[in-house]
mmCIF file of C-alpha atoms in Angstrom:
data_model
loop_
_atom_site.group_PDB
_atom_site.id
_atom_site.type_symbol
_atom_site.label_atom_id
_atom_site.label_comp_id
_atom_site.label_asym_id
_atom_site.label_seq_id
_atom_site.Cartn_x
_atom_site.Cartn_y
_atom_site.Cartn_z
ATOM 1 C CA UNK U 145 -16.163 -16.722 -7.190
ATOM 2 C CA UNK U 146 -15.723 -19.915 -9.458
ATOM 3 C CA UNK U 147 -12.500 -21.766 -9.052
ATOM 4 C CA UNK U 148 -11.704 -19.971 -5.562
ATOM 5 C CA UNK U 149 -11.959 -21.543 -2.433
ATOM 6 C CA UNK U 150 -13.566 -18.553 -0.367
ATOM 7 C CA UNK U 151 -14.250 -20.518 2.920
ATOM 8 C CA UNK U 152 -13.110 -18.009 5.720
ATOM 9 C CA UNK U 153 -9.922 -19.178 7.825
ATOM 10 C CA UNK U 154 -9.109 -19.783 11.257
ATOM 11 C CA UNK U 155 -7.251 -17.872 13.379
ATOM 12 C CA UNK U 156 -3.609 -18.715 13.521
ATOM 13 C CA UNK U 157 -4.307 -21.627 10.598
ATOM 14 C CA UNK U 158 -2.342 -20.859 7.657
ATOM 15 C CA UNK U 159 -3.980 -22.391 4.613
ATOM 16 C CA UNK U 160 -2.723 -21.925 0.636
ATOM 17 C CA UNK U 161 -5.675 -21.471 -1.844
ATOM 18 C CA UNK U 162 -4.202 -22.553 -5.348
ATOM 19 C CA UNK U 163 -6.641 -21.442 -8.012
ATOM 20 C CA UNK U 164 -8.466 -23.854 -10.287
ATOM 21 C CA UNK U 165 -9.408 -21.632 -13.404
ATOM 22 C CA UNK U 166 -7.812 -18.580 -15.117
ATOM 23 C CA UNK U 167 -10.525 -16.522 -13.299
ATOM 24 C CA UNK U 168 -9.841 -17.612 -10.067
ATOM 25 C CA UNK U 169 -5.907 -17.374 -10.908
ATOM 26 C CA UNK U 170 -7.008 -12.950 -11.943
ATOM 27 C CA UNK U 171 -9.277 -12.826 -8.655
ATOM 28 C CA UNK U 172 -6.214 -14.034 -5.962
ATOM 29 C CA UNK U 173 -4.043 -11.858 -8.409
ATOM 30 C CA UNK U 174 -5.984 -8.607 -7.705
ATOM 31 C CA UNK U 175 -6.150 -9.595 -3.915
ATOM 32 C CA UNK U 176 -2.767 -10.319 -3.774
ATOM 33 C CA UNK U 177 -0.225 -7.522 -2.131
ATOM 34 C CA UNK U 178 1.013 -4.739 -4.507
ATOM 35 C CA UNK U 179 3.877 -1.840 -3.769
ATOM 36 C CA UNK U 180 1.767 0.718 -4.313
ATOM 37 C CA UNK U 181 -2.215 -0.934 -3.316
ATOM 38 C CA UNK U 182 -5.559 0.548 -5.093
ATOM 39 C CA UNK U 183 -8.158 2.576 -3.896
ATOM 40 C CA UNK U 184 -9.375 1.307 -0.522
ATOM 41 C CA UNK U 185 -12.968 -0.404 -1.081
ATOM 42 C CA UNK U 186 -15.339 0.585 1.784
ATOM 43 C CA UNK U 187 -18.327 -1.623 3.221
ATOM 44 C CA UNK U 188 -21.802 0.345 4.298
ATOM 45 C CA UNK U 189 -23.663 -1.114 6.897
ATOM 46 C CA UNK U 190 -25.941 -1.161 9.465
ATOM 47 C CA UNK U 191 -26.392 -2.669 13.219
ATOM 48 C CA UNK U 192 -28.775 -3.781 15.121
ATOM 49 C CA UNK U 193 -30.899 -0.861 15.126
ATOM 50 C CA UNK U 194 -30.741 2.546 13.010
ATOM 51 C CA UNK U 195 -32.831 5.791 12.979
ATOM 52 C CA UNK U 196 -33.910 7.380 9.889
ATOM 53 C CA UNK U 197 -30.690 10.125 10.120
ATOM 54 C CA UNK U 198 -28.514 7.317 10.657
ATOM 55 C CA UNK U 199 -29.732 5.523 7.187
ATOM 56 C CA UNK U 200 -29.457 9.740 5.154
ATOM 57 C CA UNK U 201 -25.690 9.635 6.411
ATOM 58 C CA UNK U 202 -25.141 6.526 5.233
ATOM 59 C CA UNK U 203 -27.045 7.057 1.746
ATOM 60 C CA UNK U 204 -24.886 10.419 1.321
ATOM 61 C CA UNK U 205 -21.525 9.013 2.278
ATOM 62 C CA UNK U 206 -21.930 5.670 -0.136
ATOM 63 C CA UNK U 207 -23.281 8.228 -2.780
ATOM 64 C CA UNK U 208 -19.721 9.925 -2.447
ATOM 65 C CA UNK U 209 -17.690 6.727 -2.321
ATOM 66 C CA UNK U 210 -20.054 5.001 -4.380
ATOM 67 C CA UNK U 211 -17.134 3.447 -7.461
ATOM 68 C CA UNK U 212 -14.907 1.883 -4.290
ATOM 69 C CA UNK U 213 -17.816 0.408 -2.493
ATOM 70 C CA UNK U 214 -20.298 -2.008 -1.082
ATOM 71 C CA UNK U 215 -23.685 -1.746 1.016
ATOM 72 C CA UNK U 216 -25.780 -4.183 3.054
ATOM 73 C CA UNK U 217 -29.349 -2.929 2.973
ATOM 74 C CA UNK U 218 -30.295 -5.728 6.074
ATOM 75 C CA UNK U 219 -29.284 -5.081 10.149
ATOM 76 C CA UNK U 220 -26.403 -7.231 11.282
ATOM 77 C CA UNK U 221 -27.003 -7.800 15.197
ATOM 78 C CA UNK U 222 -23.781 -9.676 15.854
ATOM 79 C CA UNK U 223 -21.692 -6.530 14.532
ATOM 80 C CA UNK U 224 -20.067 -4.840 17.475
ATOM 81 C CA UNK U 225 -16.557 -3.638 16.800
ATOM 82 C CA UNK U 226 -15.167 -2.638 20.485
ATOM 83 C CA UNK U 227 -17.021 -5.231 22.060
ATOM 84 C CA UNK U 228 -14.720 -8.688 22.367
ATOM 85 C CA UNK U 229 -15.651 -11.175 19.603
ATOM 86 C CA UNK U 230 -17.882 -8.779 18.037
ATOM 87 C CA UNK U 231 -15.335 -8.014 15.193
ATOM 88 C CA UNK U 232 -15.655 -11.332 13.598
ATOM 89 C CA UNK U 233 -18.841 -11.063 11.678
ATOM 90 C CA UNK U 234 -17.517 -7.778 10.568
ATOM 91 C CA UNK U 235 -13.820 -9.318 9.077
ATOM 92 C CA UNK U 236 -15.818 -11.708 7.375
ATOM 93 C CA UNK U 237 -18.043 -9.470 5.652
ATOM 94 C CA UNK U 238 -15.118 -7.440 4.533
ATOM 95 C CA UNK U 239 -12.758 -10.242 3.499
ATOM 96 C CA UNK U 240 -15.758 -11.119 1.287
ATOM 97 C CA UNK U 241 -16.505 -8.204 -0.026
ATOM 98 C CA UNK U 242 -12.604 -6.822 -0.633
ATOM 99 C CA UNK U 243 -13.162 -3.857 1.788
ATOM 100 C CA UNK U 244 -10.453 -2.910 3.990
ATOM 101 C CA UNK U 245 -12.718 -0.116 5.587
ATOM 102 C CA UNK U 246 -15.881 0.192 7.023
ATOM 103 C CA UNK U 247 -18.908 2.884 7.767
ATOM 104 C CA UNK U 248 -21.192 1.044 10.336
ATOM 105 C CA UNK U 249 -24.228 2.898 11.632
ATOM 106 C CA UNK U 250 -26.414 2.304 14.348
ATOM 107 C CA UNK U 251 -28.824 3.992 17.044
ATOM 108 C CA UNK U 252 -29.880 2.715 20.756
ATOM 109 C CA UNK U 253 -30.494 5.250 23.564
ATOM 110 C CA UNK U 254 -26.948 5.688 25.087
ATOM 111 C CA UNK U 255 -25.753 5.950 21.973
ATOM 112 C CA UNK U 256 -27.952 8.104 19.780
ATOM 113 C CA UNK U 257 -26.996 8.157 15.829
ATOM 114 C CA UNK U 258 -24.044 6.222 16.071
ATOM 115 C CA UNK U 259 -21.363 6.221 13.395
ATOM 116 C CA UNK U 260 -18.423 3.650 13.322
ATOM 117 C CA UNK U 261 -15.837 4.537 10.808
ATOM 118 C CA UNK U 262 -12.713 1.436 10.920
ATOM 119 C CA UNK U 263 -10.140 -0.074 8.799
ATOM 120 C CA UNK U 264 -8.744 -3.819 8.211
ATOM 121 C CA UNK U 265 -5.344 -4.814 8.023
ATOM 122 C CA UNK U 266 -5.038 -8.210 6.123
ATOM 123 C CA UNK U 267 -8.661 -8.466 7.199
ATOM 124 C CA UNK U 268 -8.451 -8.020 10.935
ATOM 125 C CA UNK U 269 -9.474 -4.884 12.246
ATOM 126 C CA UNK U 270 -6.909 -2.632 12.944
ATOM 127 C CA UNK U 271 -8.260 0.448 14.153
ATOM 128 C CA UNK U 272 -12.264 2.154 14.869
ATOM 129 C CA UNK U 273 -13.383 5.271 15.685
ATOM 130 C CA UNK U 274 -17.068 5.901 16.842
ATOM 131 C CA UNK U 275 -18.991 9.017 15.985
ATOM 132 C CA UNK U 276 -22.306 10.702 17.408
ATOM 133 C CA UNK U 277 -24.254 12.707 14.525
ATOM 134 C CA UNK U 278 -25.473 15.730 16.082
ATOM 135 C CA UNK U 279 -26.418 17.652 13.299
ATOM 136 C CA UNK U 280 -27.104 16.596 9.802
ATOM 137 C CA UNK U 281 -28.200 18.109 6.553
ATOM 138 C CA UNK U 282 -28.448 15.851 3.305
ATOM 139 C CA UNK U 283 -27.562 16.627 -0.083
ATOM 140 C CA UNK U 284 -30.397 16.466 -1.237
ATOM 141 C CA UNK U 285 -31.570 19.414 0.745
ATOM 142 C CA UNK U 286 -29.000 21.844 -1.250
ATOM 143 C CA UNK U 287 -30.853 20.946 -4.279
ATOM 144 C CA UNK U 288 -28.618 21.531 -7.356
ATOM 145 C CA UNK U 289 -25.917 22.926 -6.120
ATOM 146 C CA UNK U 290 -23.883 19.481 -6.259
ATOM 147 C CA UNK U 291 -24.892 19.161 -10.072
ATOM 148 C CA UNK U 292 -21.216 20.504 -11.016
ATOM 149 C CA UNK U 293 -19.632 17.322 -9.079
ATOM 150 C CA UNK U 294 -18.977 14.700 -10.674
ATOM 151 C CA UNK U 295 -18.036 10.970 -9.838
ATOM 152 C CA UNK U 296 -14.698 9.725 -9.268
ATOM 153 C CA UNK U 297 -13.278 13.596 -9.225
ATOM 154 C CA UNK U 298 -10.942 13.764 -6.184
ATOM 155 C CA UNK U 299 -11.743 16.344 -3.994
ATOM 156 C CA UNK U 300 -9.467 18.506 -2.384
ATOM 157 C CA UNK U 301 -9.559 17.776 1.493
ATOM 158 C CA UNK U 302 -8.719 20.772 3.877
ATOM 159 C CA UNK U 303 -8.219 19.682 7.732
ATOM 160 C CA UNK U 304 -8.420 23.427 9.657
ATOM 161 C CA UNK U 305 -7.485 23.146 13.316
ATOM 162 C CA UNK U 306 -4.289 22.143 15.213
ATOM 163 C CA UNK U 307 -6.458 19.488 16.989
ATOM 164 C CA UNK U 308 -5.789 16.923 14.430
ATOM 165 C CA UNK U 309 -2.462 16.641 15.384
ATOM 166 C CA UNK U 310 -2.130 16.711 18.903
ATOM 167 C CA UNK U 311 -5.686 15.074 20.216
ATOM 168 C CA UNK U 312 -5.398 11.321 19.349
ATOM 169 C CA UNK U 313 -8.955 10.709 18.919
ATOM 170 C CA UNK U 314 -9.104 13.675 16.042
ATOM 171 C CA UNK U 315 -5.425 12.530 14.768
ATOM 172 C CA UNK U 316 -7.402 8.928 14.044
ATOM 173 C CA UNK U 317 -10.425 11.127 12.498
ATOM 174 C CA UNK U 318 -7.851 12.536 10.143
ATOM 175 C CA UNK U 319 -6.598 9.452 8.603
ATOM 176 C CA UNK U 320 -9.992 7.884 8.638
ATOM 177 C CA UNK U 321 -11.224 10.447 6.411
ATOM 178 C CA UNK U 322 -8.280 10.591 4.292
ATOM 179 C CA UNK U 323 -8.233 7.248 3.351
ATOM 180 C CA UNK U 324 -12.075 6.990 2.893
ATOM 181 C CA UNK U 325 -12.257 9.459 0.291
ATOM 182 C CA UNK U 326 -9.045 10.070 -1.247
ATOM 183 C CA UNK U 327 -9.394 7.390 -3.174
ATOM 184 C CA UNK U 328 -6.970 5.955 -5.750
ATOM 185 C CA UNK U 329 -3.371 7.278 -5.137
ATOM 186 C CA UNK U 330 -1.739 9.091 -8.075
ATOM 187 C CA UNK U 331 1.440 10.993 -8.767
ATOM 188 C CA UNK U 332 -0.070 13.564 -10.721
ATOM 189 C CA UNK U 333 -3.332 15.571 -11.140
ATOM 190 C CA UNK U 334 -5.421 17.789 -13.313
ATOM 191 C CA UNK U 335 -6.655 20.828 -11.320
ATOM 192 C CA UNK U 336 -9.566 21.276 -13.874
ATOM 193 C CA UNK U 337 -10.406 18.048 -12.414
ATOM 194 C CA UNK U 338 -11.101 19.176 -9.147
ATOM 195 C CA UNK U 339 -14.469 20.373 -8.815
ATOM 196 C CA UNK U 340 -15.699 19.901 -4.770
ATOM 197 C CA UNK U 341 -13.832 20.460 -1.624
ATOM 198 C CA UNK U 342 -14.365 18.115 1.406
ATOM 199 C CA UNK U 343 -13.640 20.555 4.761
ATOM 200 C CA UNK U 344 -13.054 18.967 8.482
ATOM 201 C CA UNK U 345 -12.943 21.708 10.957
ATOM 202 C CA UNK U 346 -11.970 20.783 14.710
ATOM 203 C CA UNK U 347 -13.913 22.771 17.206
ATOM 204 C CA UNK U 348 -12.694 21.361 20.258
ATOM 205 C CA UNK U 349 -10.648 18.028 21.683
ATOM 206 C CA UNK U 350 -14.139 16.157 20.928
ATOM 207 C CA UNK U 351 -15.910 17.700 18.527
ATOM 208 C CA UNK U 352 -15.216 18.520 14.598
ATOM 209 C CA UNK U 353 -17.226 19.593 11.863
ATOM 210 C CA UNK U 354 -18.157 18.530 8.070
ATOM 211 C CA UNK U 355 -18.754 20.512 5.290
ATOM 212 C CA UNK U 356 -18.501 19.936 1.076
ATOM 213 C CA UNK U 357 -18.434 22.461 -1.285
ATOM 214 C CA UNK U 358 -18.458 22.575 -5.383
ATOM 215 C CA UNK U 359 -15.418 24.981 -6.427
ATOM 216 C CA UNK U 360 -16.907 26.723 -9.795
ATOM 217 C CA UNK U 361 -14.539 28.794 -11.755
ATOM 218 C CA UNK U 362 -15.944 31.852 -12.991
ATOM 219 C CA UNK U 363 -14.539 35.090 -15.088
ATOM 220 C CA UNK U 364 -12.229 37.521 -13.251
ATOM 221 C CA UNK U 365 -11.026 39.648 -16.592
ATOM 222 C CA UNK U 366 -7.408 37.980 -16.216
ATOM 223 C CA UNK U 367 -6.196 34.583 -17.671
ATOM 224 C CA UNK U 368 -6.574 33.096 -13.890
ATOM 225 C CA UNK U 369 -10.443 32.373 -12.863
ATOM 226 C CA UNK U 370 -11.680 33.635 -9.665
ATOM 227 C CA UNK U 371 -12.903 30.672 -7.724
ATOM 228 C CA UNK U 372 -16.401 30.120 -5.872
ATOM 229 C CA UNK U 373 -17.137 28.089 -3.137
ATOM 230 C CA UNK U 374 -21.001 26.702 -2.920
ATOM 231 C CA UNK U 375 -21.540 24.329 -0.373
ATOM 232 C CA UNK U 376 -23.473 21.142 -1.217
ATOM 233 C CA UNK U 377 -23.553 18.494 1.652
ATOM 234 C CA UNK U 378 -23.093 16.584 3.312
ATOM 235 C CA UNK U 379 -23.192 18.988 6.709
ATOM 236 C CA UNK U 380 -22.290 16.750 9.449
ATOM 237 C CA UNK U 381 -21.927 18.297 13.261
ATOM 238 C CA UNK U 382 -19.325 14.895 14.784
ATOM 239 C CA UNK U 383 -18.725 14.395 18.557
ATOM 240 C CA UNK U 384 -16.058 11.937 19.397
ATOM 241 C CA UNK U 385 -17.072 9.180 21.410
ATOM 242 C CA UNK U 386 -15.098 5.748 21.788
ATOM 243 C CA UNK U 387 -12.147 4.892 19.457
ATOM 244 C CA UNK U 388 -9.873 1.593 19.328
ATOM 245 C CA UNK U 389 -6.150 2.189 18.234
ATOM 246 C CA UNK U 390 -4.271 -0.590 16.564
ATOM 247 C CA UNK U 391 -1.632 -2.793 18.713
ATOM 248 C CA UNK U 392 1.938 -1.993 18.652
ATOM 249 C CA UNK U 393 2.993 -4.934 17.047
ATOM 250 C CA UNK U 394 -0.091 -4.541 14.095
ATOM 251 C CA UNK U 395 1.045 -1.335 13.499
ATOM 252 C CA UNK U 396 4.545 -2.609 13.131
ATOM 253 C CA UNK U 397 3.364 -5.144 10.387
ATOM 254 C CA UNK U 398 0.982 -2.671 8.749
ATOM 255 C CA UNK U 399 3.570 0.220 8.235
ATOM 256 C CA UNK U 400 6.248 -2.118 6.362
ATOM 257 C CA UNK U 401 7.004 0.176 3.292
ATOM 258 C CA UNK U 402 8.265 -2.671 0.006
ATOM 259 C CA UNK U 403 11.269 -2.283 -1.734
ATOM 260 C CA UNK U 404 11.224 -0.371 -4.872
ATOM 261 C CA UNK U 405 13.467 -0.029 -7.707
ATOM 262 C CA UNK U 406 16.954 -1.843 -8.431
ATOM 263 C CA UNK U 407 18.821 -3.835 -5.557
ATOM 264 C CA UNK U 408 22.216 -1.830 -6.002
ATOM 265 C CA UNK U 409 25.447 -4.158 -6.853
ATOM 266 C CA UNK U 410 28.347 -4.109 -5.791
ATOM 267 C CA UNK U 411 31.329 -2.236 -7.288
ATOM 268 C CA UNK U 412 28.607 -1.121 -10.351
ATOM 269 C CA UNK U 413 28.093 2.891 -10.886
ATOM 270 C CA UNK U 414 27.123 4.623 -13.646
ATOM 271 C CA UNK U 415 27.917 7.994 -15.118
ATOM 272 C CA UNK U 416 26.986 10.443 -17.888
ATOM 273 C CA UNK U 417 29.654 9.859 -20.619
ATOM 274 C CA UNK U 418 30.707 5.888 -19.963
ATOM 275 C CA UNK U 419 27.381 4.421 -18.928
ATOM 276 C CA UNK U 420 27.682 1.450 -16.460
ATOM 277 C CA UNK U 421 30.780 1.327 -14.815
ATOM 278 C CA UNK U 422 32.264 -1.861 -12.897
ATOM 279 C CA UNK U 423 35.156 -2.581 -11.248
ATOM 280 C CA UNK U 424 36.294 -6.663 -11.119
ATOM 281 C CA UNK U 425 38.834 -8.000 -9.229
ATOM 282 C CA UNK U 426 41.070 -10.935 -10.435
ATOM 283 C CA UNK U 427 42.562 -12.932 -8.392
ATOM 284 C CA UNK U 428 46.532 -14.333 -9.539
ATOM 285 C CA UNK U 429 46.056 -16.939 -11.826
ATOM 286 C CA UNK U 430 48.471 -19.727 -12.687
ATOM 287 C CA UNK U 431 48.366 -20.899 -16.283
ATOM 288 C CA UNK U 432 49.696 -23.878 -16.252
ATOM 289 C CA UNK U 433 47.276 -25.382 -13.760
ATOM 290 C CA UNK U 434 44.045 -23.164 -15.598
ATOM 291 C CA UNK U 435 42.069 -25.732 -17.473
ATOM 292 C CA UNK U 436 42.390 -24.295 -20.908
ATOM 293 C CA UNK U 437 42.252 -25.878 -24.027
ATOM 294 C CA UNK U 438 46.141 -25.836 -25.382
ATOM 295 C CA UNK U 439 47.573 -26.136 -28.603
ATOM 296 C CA UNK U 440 50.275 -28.922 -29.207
ATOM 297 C CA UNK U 441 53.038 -26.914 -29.092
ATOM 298 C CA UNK U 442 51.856 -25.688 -25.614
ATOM 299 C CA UNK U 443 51.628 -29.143 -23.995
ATOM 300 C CA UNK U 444 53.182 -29.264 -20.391
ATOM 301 C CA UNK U 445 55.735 -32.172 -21.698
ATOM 302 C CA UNK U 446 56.834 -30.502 -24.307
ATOM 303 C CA UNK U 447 57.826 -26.987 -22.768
ATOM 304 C CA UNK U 448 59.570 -29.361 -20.023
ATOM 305 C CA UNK U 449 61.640 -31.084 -22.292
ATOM 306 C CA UNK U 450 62.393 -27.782 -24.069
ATOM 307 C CA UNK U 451 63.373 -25.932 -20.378
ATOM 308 C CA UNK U 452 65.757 -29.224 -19.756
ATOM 309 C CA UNK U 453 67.304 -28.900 -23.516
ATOM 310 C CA UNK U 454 67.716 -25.020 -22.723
ATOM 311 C CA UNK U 455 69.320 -25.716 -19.413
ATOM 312 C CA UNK U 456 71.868 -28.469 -20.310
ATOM 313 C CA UNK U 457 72.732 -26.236 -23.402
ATOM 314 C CA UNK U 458 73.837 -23.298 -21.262
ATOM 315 C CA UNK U 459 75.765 -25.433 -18.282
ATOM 316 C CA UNK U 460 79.578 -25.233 -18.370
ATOM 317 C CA UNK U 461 81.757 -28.406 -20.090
ATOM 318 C CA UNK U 462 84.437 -30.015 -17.966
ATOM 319 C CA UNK U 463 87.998 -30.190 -19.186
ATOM 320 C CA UNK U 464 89.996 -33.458 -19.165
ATOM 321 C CA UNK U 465 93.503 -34.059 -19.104
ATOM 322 C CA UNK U 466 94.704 -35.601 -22.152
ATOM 323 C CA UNK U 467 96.066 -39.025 -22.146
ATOM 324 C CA UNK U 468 98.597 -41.254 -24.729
ATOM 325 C CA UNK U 469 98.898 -44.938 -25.017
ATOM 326 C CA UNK U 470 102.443 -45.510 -24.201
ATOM 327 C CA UNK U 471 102.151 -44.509 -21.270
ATOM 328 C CA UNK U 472 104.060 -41.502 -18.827
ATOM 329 C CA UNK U 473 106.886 -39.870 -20.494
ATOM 330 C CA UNK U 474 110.306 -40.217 -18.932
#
């Protein structure tokens, strides 16, 4: 990006990139940290070595996230996300790219048709969870029964089993796939809109199903449509394998919620008839020492002199014996 230094950091080095041009200035802008942060961007790729039903899940699963996301078409060897140091490669592809999650596939022969599904906080990795494909069927093998979908729709996601909330490695699953396709979040939403379902079924404390289906609204003789269910792939069969949950003091960072809304004042409230209502407290004040401006007549001298004329005026007179000039009477 021009006018952006994109030169990956440190570790523990703190380092402020000031932008150069207006564009750079809009790209660190629509990095930066919002209250309420867009849909999460997800990187596709591959490892060291893939199988051919590795590289159909991971065609089928960028085709359904395909607006918020990225793909590497090459193997990356030095990818390795619950090996030590083999998350590094990966946080620098997805600082690059903008993608706070990741769908990594790979294949060896302990671990047949691997799938890694992780997320990034602030570009570290915060939490994995590895998957083994054991059955697959593409979409393109429904043929056109996925026709009626169409992209950027959000689907309506349906977790059945109580597994997902009391087995921590299928309570991980659960967000994971929330947050990979729920996409943007919104406040409201148009239920002609919704036209596919995405369904996670937990069979056991390792294994879960997934299934998609097209919703199509057809006539029922009443104003409400009777709704049909026509399942178009991806059919995945999951076993759990190995999954990495984020440290304490990450998750402590990560789950900071920002303030929203007004900072409330002090002594301020409001009501229906009056409006904003405050209450202010004055201390005594002391107007002869408040530095006002003060007409002549107010000067301090001149009240003075007009409090000592008052005050002699209403003091008692002394009487005096009168005196003559000759002197005592005999």
């Amino acid at each position: 990006m021009d006018g952006v230094d994109a030169t990956p950091l440190v570790p523990g080095q703190t380092k402020l990139v000031a932008p150069k041009t207006r564009r750079g200035r809009r790209f660190l802008e629509a990095r930066a940290p919002k209250a309420i942060e867009d849909a999460k961007r997800c990187l596709f790729l591959y490892g060291n070595q893939t199988s051919q039903v590795i590289k159909d899940v991971i065609t089928d699963l960028y085709q359904l996230k395909r607006l918020e996301a990225a793909r590497f078409s090459r193997k990356n060897e030095n990818v390795r996300p619950f090996e030590p140091g083999g998350e590094t490669s990966l946080e620098f592809y997805c600082n690059r790219n903008n993608c706070p999650m990741f769908v990594m596939g790979s294949h060896s022969k302990k671990r047949p048709h691997n799938l890694v599904i992780g997320r990034m906080f602030d570009f570290h990795l915060y939490d994995a969870l590895e998957l083994g494909v054991e059955e697959f069927k593409a979409i393109k093998d429904f043929g056109a029964a996925g026709t009626g979908a169409q992209m950027g729709n959000k689907p309506l996601i349906i977790f059945m089993g109580e597994k997902f909330e009391s087995v921590p490695a299928l309570a991980l699953a659960k967000s994971l796939l929330l947050d990979l396709f729920r996409g943007e979040q919104v406040d409201k939403i148009n239920l002609a809109g919704i036209d596919r379902v995405i369904m996670a079924v937990a069979l056991d404390d390792a294994r879960l199903q997934l299934r998609q289906y097209s919703i199509r609204f057809k006539k029922s003789g009443t104003r409400i449509p009777r709704v049909a269910l026509t399942e178009m792939g991806p059919t995945m069969g999951l076993s759990v394998r190995r999954y990495r949950l984020p440290p304490s003091d990450m998750v402590a960072e990560a789950m900071k919620v920002a303030r929203t809304g007004k900072k409330k004042q002090k002594n301020v409230s409001s009501d229906n008839l009056d409006g904003k209502v405050g209450r202010i407290y004055m201390p005594k004040q002391n107007m002869d020492t408040l530095g006002l401006s003060k007409y002549k007549g107010t000067k301090r001298e001149r009240r003075e002199s007009a409090r000592e004329a008052s005050e002699a005026k209403k003091r008692p007179k002394t009487a005096t014996a009168p005196t003559t000039a000759g002197g005592d009477d005999e």
